[in-house]
PDB file of C-alpha atoms in Angstrom:
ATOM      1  CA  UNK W   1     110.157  98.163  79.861  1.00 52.00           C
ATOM      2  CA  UNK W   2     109.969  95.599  76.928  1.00 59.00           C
ATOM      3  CA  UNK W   3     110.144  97.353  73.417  1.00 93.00           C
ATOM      4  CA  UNK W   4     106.581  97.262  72.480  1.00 96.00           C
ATOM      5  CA  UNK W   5     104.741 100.780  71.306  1.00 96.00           C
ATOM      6  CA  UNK W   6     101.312 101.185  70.343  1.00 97.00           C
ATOM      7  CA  UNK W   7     100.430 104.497  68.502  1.00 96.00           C
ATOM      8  CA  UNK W   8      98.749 106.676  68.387  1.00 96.00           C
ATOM      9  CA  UNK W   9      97.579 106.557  71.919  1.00 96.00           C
ATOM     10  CA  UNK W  10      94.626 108.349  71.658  1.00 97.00           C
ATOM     11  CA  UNK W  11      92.447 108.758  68.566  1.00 97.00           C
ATOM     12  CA  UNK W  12      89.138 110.511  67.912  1.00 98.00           C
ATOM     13  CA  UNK W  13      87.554 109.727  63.970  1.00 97.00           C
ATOM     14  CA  UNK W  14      84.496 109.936  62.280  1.00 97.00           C
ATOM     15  CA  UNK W  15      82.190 106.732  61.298  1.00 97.00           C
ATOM     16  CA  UNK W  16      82.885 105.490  58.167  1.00 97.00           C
ATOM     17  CA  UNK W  17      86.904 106.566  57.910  1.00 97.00           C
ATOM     18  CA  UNK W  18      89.796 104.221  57.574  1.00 96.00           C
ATOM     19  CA  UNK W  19      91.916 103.928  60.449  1.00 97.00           C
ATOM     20  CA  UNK W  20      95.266 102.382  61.001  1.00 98.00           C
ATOM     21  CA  UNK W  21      96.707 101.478  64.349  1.00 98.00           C
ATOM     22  CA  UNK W  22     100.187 100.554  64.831  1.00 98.00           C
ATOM     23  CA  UNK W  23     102.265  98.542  67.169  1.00 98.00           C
ATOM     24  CA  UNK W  24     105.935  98.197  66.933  1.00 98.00           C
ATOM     25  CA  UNK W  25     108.336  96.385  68.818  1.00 97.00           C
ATOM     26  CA  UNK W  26     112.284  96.295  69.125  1.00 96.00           C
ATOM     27  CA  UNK W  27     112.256  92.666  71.167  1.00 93.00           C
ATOM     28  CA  UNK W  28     112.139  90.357  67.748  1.00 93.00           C
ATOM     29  CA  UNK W  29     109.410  88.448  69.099  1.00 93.00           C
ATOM     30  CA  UNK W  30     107.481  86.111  66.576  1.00 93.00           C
ATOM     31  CA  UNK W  31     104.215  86.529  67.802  1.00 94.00           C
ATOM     32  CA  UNK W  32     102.152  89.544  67.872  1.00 96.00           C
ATOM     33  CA  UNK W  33      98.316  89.896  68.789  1.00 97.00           C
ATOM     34  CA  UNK W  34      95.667  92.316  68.982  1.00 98.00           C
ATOM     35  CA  UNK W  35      92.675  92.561  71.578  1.00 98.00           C
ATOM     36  CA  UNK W  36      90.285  94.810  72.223  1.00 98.00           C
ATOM     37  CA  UNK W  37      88.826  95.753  75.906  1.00 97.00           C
ATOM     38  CA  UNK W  38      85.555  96.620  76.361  1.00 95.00           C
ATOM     39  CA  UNK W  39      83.996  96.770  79.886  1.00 90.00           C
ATOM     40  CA  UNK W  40      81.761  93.440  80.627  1.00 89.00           C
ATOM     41  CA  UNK W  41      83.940  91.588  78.538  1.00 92.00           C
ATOM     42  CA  UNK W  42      87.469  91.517  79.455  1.00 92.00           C
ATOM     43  CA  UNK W  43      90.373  91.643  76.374  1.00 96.00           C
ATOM     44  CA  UNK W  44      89.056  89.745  72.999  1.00 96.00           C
ATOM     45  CA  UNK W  45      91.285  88.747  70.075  1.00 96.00           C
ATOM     46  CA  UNK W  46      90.686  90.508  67.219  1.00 97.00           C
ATOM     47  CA  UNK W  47      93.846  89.174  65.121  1.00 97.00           C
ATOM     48  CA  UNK W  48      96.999  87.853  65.456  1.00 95.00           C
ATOM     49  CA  UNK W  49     100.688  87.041  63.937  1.00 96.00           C
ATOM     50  CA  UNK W  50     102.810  84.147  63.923  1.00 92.00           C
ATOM     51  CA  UNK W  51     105.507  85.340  61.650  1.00 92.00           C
ATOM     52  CA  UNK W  52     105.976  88.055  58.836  1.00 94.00           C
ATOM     53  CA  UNK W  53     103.343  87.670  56.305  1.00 91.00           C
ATOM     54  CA  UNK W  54     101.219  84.823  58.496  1.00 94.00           C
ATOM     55  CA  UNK W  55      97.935  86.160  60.108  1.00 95.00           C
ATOM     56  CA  UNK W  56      95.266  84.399  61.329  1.00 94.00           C
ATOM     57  CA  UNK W  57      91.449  85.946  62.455  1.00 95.00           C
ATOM     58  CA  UNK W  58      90.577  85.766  66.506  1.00 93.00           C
ATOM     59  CA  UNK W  59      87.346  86.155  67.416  1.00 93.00           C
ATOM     60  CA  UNK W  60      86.100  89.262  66.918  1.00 96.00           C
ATOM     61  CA  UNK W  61      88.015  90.120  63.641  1.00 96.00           C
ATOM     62  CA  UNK W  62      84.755  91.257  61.410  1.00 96.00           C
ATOM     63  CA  UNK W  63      85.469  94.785  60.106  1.00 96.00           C
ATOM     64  CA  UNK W  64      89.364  94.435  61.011  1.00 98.00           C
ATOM     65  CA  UNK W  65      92.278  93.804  58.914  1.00 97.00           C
ATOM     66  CA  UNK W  66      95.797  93.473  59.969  1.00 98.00           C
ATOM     67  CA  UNK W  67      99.383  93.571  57.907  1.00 97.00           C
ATOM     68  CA  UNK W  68     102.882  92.345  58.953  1.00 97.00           C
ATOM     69  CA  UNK W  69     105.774  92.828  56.625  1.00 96.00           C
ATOM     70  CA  UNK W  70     108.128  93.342  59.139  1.00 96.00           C
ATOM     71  CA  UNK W  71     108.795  91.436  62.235  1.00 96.00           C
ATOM     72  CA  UNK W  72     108.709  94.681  64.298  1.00 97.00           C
ATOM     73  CA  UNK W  73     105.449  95.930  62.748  1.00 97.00           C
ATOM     74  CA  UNK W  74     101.800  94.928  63.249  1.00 98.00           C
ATOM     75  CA  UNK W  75      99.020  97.191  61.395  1.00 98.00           C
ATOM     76  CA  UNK W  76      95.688  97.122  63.147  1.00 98.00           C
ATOM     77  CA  UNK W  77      92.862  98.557  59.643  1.00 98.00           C
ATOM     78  CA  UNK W  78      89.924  99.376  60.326  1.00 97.00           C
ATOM     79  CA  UNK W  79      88.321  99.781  57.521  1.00 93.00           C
ATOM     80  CA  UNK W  80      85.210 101.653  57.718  1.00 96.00           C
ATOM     81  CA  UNK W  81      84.910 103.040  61.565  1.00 97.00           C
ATOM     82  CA  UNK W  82      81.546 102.165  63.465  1.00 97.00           C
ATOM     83  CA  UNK W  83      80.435 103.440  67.077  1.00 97.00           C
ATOM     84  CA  UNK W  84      80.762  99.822  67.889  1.00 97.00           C
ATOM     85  CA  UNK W  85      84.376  99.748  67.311  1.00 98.00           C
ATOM     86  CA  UNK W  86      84.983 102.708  70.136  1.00 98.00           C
ATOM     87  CA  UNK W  87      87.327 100.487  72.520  1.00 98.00           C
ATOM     88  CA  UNK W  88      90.660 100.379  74.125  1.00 98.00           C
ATOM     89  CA  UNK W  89      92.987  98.497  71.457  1.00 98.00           C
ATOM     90  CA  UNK W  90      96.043  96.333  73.138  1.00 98.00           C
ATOM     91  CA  UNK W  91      98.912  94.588  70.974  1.00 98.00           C
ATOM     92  CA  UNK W  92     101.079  92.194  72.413  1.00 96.00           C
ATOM     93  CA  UNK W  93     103.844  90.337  72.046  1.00 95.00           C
ATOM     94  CA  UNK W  94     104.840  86.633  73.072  1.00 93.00           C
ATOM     95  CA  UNK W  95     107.984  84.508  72.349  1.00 89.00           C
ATOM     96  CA  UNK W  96     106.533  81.275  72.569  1.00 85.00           C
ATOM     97  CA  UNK W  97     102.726  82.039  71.843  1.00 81.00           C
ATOM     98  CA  UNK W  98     100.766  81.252  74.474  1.00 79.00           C
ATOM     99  CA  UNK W  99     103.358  79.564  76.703  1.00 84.00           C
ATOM    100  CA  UNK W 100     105.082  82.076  78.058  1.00 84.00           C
ATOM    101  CA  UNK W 101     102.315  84.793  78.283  1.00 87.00           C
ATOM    102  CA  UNK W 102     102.248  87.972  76.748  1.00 92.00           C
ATOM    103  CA  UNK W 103     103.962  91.470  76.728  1.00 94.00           C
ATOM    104  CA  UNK W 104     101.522  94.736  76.466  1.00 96.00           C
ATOM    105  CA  UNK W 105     101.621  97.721  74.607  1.00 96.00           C
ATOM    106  CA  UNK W 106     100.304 100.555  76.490  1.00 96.00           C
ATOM    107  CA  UNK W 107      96.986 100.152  74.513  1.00 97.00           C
ATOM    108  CA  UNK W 108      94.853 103.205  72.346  1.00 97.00           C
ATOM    109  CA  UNK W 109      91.548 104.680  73.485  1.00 97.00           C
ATOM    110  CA  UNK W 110      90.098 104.769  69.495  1.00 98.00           C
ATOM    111  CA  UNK W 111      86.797 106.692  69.732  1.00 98.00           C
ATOM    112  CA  UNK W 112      84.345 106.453  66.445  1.00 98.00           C
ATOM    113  CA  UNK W 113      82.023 109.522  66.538  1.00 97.00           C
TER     114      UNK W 113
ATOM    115  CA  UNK P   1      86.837  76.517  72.586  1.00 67.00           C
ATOM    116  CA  UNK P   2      88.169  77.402  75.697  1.00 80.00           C
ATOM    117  CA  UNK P   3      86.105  79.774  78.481  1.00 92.00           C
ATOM    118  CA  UNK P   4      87.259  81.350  81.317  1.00 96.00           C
ATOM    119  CA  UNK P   5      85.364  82.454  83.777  1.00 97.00           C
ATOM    120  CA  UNK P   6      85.425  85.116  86.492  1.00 97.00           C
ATOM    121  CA  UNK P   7      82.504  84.895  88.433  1.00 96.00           C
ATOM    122  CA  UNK P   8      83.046  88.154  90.592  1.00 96.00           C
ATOM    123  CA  UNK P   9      82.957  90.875  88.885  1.00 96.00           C
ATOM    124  CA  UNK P  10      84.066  93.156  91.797  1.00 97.00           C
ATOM    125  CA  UNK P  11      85.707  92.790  95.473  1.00 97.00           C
ATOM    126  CA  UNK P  12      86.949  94.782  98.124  1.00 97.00           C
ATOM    127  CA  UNK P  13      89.202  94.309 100.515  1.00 98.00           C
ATOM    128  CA  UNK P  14      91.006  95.953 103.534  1.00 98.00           C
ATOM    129  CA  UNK P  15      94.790  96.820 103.532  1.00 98.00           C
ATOM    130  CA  UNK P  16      97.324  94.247 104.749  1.00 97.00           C
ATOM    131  CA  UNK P  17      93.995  92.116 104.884  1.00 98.00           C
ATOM    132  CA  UNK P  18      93.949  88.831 102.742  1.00 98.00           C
ATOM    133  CA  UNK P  19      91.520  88.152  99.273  1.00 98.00           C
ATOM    134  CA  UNK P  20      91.426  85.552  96.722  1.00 98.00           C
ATOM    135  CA  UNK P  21      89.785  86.409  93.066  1.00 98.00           C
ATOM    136  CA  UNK P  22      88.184  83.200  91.406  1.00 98.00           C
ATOM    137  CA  UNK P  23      88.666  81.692  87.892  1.00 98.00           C
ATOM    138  CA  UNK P  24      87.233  78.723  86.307  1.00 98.00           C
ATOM    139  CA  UNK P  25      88.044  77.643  82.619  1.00 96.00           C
ATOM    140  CA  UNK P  26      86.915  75.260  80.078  1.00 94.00           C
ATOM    141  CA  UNK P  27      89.184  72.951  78.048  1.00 90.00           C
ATOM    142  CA  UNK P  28      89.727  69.559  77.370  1.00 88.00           C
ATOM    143  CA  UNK P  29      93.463  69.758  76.567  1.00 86.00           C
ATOM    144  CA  UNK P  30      96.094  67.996  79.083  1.00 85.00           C
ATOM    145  CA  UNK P  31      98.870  70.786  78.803  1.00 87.00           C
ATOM    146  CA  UNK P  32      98.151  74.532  79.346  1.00 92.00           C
ATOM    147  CA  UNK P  33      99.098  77.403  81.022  1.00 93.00           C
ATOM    148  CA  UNK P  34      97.406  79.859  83.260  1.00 95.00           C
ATOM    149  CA  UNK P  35      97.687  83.357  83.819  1.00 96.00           C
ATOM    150  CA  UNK P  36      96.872  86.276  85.808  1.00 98.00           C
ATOM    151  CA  UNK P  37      97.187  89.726  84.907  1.00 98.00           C
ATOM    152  CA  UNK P  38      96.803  93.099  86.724  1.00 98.00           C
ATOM    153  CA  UNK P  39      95.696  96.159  85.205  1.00 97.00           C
ATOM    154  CA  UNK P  40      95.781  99.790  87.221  1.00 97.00           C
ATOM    155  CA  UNK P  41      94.414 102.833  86.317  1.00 94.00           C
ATOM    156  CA  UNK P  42      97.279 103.499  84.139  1.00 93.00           C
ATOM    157  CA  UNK P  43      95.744 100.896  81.608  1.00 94.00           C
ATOM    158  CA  UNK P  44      99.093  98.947  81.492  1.00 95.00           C
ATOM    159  CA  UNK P  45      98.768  95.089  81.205  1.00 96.00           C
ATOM    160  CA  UNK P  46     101.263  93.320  83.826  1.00 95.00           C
ATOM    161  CA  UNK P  47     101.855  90.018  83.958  1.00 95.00           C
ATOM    162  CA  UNK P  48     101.697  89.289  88.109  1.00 97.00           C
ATOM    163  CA  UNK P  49     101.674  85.185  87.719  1.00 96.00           C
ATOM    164  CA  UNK P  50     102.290  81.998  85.235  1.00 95.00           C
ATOM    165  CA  UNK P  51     101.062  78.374  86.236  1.00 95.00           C
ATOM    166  CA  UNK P  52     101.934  75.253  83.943  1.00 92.00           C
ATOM    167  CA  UNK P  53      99.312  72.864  83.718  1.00 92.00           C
ATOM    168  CA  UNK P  54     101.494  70.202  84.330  1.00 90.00           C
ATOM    169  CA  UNK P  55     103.055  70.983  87.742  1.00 90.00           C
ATOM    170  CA  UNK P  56     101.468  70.230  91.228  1.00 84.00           C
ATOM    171  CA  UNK P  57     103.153  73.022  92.696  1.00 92.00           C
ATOM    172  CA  UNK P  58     101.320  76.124  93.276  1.00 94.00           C
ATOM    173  CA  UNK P  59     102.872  79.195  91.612  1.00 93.00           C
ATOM    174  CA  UNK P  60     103.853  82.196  94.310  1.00 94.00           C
ATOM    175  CA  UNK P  61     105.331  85.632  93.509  1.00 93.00           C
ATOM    176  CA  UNK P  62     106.121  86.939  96.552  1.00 95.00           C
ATOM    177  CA  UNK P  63     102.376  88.333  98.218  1.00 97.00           C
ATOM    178  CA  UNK P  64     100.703  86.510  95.169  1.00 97.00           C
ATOM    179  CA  UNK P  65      99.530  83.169  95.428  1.00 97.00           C
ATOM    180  CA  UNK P  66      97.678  80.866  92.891  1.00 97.00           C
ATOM    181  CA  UNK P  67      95.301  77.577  94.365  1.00 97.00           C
ATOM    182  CA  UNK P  68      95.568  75.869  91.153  1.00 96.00           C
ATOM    183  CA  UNK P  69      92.777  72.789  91.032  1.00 95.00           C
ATOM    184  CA  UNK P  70      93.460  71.051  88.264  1.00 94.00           C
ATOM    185  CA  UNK P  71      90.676  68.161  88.432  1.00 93.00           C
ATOM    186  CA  UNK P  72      88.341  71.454  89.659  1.00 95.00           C
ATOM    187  CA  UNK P  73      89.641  73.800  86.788  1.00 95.00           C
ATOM    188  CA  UNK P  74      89.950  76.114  89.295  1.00 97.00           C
ATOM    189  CA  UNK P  75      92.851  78.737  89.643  1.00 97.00           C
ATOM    190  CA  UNK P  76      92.024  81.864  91.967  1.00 98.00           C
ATOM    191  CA  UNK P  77      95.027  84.077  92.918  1.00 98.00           C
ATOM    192  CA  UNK P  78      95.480  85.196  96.751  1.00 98.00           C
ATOM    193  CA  UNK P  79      96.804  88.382  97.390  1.00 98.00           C
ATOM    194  CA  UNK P  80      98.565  88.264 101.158  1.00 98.00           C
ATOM    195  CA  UNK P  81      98.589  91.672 102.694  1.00 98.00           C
ATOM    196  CA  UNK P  82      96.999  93.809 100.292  1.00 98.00           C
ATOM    197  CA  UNK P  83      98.378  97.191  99.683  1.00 97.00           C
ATOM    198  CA  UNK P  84      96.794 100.291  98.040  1.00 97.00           C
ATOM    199  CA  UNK P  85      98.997  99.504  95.227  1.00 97.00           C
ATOM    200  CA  UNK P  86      97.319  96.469  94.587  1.00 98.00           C
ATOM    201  CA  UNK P  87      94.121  98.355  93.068  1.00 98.00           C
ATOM    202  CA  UNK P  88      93.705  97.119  89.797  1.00 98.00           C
ATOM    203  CA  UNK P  89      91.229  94.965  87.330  1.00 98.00           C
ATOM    204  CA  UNK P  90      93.047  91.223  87.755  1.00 98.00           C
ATOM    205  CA  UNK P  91      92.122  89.174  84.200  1.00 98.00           C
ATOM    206  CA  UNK P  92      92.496  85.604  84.447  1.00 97.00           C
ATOM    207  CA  UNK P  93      93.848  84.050  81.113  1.00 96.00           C
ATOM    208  CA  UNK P  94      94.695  80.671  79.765  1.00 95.00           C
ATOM    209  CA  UNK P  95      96.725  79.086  76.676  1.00 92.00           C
ATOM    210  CA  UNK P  96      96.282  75.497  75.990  1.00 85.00           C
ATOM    211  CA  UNK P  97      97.756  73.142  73.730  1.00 67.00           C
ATOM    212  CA  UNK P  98      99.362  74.686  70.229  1.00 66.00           C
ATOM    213  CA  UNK P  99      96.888  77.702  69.548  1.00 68.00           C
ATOM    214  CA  UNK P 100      99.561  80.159  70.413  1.00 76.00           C
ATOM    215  CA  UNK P 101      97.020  82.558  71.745  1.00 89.00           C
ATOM    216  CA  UNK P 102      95.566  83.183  75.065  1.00 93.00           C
ATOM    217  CA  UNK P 103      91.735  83.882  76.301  1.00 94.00           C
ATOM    218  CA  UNK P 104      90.826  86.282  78.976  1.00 95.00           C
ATOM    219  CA  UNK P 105      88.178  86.193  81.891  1.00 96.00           C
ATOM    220  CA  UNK P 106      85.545  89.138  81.618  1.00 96.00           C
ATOM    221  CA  UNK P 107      87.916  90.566  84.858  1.00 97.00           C
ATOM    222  CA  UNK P 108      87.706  91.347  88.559  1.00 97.00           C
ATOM    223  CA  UNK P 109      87.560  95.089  89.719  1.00 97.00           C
ATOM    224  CA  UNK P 110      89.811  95.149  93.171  1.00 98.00           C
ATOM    225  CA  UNK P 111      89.279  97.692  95.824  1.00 98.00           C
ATOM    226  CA  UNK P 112      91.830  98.414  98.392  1.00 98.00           C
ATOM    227  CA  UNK P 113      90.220 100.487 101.569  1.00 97.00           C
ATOM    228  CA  UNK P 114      92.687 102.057 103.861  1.00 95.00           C
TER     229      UNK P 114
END
C-alpha cells in the first residue's frame, strides 16, 4: 500500500468542540487534499495543499481549516463541530495534481453529536 | 467550473454478465484527464482506470473498459465479466487543465447477483 494514514479512524465529539484530523504520508508527494463523502453527493473538496505552507480553499471549506508544515503532514481543524459536519473524511495524495490521479487514505467516520 | 455527472445512481448486474456505468462532464478545457474509481465496503478509494484527454485510444485494464467520447463528453467504464468482487460504489472524476485537483460524480452503487 502507498504510505498515506488518516487518523483517527473513527471519532465521536460533541457540537461545538475543536477537532483535528490528521493525514500523514511517507511517499513525499507535493500534493495533498481533503474531501468529504456524504451519500447523494459523491467526495467534495474541502481543502487542499500544493506544497508546505501553500493551501488553497475547495469547495466546501466553510467551518474548516487546514495546516501543512511538513511535507508528510496535512491537519484537517474543525473548528467548532456541527451535526452537518458528520461525514466520512478522505485525504489524498497526488504527484502531479490532478494528472496522475490520486492516492487514498483509508478515510475517518467523524460523527458530531 | 467543471461537473460531472453520473446519471445512475444504482445498477445491477449478473455475474460474468457485462455493464457499463455512465459519466458525463462539463469543461471547456482541451487537456484533461479522466478517472474512475471503485470503492467496496471496506471504504478504500482505488484507482481502477486513467484516460488522457488527448489520446483516441480507449483506456483498458484488463476486464475494465472506458468508451471515452470526447466531442460527447462522455466516458462510461465497462466491466466484462463481472465478478462478486466487483461490488462497489464506482465515482467518476476528472482533472482539467492546471487546477491540480480533481471533481467527483455523485457515484454509482454496483450490484453483483450470483
Amino acid at each position: 500500500d502507498a504510505g498515506i494514514t488518516q487518523s483517527p479512524r473513527h471519532k465521536v465529539t460533541e457540537t461545538g468542540t475543536p477537532v483535528t484530523l490528521r493525514c500523514h504520508q511517507t511517499e513525499n508527494h507535493r500534493y495533498m487534499y481533503w474531501y468529504r463523502q456524504d451519500p447523494g453527493h459523491g467526495l467534495r473538496l474541502i481543502h487542499y495543499s500544493y506544497g508546505v505552507k501553500d493551501t488553497d480553499k475547495g469547495e466546501v471549506s466553510d467551518g474548516y481549516s487546514v495546516s501543512r508544515s511538513k511535507t508528510e503532514d496535512f491537519l484537517l481543524t474543525l473548528e467548532s463541530a456541527t451535526s452537518s459536519q458528520t461525514s466520512v473524511y478522505f485525504c489524498a495524495i497526488s504527484i502531479q495534481g490532478g494528472v496522475d490521479g490520486y492516492t487514498f487514505g483509508s478515510g475517518t467516520r467523524l460523527t458530531v453529536v | 467550473a467543471q461537473t460531472v455527472t453520473q446519471s445512475q445512481p444504482e445498477m445491477s448486474v449478473q455475474e460474468a454478465e457485462t455493464v457499463t456505468l455512465s459519466c458525463t462532464y462539463d469543461t471547456s478545457e482541451s487537456d484533461y484527464y479522466l478517472f474512475w474509481y471503485k470503492q467496496p465496503p471496506s471504504r478504500q478509494m482505488i484507482l481502477v482506470i486513467r484516460q488522457e484527454a488527448y489520446k483516441q485510444q480507449n483506456a483498458t485494464e484488463n476486464r475494465f473498459s472506458v468508451n471515452f467520447q470526447k466531442a460527447a463528453k462522455s466516458f462510461s467504464l465497462k466491466i466484462s465479466d463481472s465478478q462478486l468482487g466487483d461490488a462497489a460504489m464506482y465515482f467518476c472524476a476528472y482533472s482539467g487543465g492546471s487546477n491540480y485537483k480533481l471533481t467527483f460524480g455523485k457515484g454509482t452503487l454496483l450490484t453483483v447477483n450470483p
